[in-house]
Structure formats: structure tokens, C-alpha cells
XYZ file of N, CA and C in Angstrom:
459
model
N 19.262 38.128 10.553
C 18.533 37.822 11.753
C 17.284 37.029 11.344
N 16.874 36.272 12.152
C 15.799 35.127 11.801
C 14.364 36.080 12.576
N 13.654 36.322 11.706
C 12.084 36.482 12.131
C 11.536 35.241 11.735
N 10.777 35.057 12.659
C 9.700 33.644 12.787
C 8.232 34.801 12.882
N 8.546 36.087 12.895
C 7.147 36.570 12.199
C 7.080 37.023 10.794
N 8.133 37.059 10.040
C 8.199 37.619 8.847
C 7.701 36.684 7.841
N 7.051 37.133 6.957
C 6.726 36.239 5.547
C 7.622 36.782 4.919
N 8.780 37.331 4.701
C 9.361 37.618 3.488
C 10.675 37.553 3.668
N 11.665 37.316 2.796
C 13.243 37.871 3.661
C 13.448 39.264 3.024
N 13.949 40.015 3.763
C 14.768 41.386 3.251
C 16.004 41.588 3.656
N 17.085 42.119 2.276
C 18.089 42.576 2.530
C 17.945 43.985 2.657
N 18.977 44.489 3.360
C 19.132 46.260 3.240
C 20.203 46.299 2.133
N 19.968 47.905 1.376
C 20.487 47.909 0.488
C 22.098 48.402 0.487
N 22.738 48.904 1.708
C 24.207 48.455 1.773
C 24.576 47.315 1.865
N 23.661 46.828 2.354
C 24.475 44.984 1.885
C 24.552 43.953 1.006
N 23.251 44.832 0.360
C 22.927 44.483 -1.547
C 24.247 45.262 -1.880
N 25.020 46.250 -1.594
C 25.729 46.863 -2.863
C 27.286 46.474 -2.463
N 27.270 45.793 -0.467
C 28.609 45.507 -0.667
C 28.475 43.658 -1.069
N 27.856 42.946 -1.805
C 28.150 41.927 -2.639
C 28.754 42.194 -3.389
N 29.971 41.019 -3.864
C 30.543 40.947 -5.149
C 30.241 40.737 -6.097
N 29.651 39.369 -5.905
C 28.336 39.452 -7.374
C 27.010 39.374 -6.877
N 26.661 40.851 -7.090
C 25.313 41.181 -7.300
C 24.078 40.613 -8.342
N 23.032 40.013 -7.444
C 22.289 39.302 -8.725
C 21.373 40.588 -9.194
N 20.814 40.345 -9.989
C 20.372 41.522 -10.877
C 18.762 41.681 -9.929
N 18.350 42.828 -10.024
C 16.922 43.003 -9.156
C 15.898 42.787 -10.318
N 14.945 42.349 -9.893
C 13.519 42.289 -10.621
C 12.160 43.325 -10.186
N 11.887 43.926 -11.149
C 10.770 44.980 -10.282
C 10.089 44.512 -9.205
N 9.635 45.007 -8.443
C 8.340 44.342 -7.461
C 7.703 45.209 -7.362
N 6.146 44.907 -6.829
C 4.955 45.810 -6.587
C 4.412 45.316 -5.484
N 5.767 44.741 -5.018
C 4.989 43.702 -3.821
C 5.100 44.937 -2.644
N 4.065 45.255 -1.376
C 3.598 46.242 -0.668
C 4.343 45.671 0.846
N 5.487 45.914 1.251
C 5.915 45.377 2.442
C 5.376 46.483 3.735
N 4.665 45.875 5.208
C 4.617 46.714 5.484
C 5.141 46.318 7.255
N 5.658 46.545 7.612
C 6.471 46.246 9.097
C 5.694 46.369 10.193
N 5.931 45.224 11.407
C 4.915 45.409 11.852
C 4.662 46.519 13.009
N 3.255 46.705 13.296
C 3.379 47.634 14.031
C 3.339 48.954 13.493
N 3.612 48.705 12.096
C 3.276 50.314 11.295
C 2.829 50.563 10.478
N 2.207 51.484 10.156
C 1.309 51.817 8.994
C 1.503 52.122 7.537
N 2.783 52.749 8.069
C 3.353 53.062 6.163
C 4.090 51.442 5.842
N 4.168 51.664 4.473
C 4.801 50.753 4.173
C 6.801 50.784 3.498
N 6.985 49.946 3.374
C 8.375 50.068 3.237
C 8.765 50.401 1.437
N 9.912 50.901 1.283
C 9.827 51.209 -0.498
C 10.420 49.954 -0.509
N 10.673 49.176 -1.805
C 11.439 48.022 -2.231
C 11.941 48.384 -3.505
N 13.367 47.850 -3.522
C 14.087 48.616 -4.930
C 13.872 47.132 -5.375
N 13.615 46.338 -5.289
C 13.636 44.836 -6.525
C 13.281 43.582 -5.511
N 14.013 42.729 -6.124
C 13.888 41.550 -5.740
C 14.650 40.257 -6.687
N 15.124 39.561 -5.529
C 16.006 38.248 -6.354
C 16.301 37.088 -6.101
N 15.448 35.996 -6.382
C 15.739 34.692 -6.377
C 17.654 33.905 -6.415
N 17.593 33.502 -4.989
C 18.424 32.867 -4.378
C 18.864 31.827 -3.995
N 19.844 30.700 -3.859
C 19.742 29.514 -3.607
C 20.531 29.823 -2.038
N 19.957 29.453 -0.737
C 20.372 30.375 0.422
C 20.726 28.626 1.200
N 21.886 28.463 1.552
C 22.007 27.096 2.531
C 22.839 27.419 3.854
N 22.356 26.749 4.608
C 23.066 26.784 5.483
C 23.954 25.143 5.871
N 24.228 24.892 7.169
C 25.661 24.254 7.208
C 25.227 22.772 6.567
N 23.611 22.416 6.498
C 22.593 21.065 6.411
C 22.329 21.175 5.009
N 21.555 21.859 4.730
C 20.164 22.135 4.224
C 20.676 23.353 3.248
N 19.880 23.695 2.164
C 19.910 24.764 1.457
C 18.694 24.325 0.797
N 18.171 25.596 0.113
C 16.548 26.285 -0.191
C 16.700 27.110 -1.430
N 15.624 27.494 -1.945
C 15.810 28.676 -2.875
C 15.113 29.934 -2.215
N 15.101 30.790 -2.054
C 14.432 31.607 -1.460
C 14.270 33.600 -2.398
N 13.109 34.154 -2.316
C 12.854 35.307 -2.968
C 13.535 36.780 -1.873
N 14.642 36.759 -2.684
C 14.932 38.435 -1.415
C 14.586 39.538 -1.879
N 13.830 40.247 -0.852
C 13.491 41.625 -1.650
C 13.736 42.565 -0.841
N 14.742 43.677 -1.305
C 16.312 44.683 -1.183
C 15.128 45.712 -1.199
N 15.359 46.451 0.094
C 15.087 47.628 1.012
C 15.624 48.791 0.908
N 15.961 49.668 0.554
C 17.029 50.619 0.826
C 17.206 51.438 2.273
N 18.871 51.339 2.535
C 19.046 51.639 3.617
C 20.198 50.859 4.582
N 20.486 50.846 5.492
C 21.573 50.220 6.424
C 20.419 49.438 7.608
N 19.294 49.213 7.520
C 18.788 48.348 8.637
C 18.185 46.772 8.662
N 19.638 46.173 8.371
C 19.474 44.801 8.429
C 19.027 43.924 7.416
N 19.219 42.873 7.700
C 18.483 41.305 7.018
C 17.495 40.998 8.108
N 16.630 40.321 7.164
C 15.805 39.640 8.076
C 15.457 38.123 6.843
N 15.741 36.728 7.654
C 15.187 35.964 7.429
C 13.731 35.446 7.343
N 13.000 35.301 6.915
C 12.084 35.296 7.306
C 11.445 33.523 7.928
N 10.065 33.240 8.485
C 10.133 31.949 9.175
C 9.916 30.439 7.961
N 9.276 30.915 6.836
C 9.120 29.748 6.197
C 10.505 29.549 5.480
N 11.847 30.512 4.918
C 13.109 30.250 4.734
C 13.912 29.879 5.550
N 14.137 29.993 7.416
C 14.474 29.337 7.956
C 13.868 27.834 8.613
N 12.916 27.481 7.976
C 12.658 26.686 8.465
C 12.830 25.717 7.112
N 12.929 25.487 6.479
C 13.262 25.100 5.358
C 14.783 24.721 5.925
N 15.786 25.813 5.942
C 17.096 25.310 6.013
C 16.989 24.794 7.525
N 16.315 24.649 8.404
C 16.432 24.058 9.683
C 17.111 24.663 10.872
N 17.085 26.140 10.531
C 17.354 26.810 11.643
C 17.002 26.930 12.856
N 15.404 26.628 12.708
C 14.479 26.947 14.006
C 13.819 25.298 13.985
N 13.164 24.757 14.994
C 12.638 24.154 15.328
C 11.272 24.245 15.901
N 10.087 23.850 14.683
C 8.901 23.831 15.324
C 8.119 22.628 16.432
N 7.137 23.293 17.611
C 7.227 22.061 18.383
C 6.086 22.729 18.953
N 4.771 21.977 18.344
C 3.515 21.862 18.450
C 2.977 21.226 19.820
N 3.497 20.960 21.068
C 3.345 20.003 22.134
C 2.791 20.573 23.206
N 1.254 20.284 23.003
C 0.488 21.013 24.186
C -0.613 19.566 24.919
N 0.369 19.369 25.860
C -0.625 18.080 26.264
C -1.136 18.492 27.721
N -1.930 17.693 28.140
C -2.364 17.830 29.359
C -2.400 16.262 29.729
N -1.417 15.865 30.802
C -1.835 14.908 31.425
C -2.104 14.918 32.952
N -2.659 13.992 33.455
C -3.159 14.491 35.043
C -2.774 12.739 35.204
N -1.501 12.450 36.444
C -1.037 11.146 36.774
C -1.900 10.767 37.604
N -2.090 9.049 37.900
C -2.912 8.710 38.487
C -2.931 8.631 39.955
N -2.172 9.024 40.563
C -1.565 9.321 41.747
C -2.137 10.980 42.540
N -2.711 11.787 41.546
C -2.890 12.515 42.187
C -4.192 12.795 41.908
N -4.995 12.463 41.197
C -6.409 11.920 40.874
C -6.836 11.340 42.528
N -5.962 9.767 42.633
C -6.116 9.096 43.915
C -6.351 9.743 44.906
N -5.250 10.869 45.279
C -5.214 11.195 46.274
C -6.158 12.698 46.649
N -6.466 13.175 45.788
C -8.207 14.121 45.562
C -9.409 13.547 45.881
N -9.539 12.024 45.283
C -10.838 10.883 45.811
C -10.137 10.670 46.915
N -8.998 10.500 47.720
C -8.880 9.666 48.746
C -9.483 11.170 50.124
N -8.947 12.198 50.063
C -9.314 13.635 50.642
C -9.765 14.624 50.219
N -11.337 14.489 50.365
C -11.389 15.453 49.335
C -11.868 16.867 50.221
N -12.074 16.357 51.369
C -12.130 17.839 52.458
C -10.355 18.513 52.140
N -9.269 18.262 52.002
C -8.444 18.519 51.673
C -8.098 19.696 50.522
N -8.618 19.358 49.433
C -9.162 19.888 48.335
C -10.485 20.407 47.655
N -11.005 21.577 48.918
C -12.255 22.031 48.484
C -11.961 23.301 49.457
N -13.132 24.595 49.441
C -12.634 25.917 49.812
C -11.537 26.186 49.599
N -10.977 27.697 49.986
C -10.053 28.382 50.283
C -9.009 28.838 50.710
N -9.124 27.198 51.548
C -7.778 26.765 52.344
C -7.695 27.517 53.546
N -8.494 27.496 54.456
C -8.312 28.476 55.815
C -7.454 27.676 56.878
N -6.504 28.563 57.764
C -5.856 27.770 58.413
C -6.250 27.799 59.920
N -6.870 26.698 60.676
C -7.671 26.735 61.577
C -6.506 25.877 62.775
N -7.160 26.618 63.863
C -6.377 25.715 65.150
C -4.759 25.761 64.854
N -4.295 26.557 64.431
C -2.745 27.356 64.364
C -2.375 28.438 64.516
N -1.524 28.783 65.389
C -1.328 30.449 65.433
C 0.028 30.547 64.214
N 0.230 31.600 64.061
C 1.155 31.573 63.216
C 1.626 32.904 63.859
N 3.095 32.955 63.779
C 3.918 33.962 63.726
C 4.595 34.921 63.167
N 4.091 36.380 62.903
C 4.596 37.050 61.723
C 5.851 37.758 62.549
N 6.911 37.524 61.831
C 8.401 38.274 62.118
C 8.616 39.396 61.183
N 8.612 40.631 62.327
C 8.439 42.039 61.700
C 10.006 42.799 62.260
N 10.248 43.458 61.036
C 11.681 44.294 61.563
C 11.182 45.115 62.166
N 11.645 45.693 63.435
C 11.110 46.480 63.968
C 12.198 48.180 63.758
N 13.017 47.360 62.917
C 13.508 49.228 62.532
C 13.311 49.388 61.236
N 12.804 48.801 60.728
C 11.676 49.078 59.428
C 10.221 49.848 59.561
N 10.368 51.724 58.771
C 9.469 52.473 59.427
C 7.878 52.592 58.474
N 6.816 51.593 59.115
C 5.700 51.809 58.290
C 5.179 52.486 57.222
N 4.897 52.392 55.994
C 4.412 52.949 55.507
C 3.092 52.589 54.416
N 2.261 53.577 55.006
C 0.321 53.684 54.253
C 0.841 53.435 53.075
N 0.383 51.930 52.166
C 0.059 52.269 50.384
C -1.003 52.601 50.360
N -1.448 52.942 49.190
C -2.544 53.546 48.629
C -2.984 52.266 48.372
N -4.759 52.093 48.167
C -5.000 50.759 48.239
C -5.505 50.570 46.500
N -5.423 49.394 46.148
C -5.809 49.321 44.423
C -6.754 49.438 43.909
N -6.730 49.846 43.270
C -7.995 50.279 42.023
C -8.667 49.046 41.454
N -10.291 48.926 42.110
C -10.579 48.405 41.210
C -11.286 48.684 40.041
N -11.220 47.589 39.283
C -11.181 47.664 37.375
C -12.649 48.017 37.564
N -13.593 48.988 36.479
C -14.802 49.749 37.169
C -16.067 48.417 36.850
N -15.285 47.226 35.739
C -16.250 45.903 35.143
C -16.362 45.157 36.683
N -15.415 44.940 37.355
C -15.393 44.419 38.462
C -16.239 44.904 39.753
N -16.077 45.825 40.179
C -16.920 46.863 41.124
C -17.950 45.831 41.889
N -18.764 46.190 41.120
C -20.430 45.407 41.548
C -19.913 44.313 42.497
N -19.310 43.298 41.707
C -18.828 42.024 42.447
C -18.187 42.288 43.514
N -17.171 42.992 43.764
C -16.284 43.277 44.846
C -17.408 43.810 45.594
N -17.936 44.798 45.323
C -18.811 45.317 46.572
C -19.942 44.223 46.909
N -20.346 43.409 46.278
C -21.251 42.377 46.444
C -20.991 41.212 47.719
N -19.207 40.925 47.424
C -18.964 39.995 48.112
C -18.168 40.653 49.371
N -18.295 42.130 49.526
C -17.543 42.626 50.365
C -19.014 43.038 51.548
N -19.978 42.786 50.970
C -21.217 42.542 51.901
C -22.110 41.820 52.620
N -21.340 40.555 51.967
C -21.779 38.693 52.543
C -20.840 39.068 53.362
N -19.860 38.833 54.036
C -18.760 38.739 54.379
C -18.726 39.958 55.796
């Protein structure tokens, strides 16, 4: 499985032992720790790999977990073989057409939008039987303000 949060890849160690040829482990002291938790994980070794996929192939460091819970790719080995696609694209454009038409009305685009000189019609089921919500909580940072503007008003 591909993590794009992981720095590391890990095998689990039933799937280290059902290889045929097993590469040999190298000690590690390296401290894996998952996220979201505090302990850390044991690691029985570690072993330099040449890992490709259908494009591309990499060398990559695996370091064998013990246990039955998974592989994990990690994001700088799949991205290497071109699994994932990074895409940095944060633009802001504003067309000139609607610029125009803000200078052309701009009573249009200012307050709250009240709708004046219209009645409007609310269509209510009438065998639909009322019922009181409880009204929302406000957040206690907020307060002041709400009661502030609930007194202009």
C-alpha cells in the first residue's frame, strides 16, 4: 500500500518469510514510530532493494516489522517509481469579466443581500408535525460579539 505520509517502506514479517529468496537483514537502530502513537514499532532488520514498477525502478531501504500487518510504501519510493503524482497548483485567478461587472454594479455587490419589494412564498407540508430544536450553542470566545450585535439590531 502506498503512504504518501510515510518516510520509510515496511514489510511485515510474514511476507519477509513467505519470499523465496530472502535478502539477508541488516541490524537497525533505526526508531520507527506510527502515526498517531506513542510507542514505537520493534524492527527485526533491514534490506536494500532494487523495487520497479511497470516504468521506472529505484533502489529503496526496507525495514521488516514483525507480524501480519502489511507493506507500506512509503512517499519518496513511490514517487521515484512514479506511482503518485505530485501537483503543486494553487493559483488564483479573478477573469476580467467579473471584475467589470463589480465596477459596473456595485450597489449589487455590497451588504447582505436583503430581499426588498418581494414577497416570497414558503411551501410547508402541512402533515408534517412541528418540532422545537434546541437552539445552538454558542462557542463561549464568541459570546460577547453575538450578544453585542444581537443589541444594535
Amino acid at each position: 500500500m502506498i503512504d504518501t505520509g510515510a518516510t520509510v517502506n515496511i514489510l511485515d514479517g510474514s511476507t519477509y518469510d513467505k519470499l523465496k529468496q530472502k535478502p539477508s537483514l541488516q541490524p537497525s537502530s533505526l526508531n520507527l514510530i506510527p502515526y498517531a502513537s506513542k510507542s514505537s514499532l520493534p524492527v527485526c532488520g533491514s534490506f536494500e532493494v532494487e523495487v520497479e514498477s511497470a516504468h521506472k525502478n529505484t533502489f529503496a531501504t526496507i525495514y521488516v516489522v514483525p507480524g501480519a500487518s502489511g507493506a507500506l510504501l512509503s512517499y519518496q519510493t513511490a514517487n521515484e517509481l512514479g506511482l503518485i503524482q505530485l501537483i503543486n497548483a494553487a493559483t488564483l485567478s479573478t477573469s476580467n469579466g467579473s471584475s467589470n461587472l463589480v465596477g459596473k454594479y456595485p450597489n449589487l455587490f455590497s451588504g447582505i443581500g436583503k430581499l426588498k419589494n418581494h414577497m416570497v412564498k414558503l411551501h410547508i407540508d402541512q402533515s408534517v408535525q412541528p418540532v422545537a430544536q434546541p437552539h445552538r450553542r454558542i462557542p463561549f470566545k464568541t459570546r460577547k460579539r453575538v450578544e453585542a450585535e444581537l443589541k444594535v439590531r
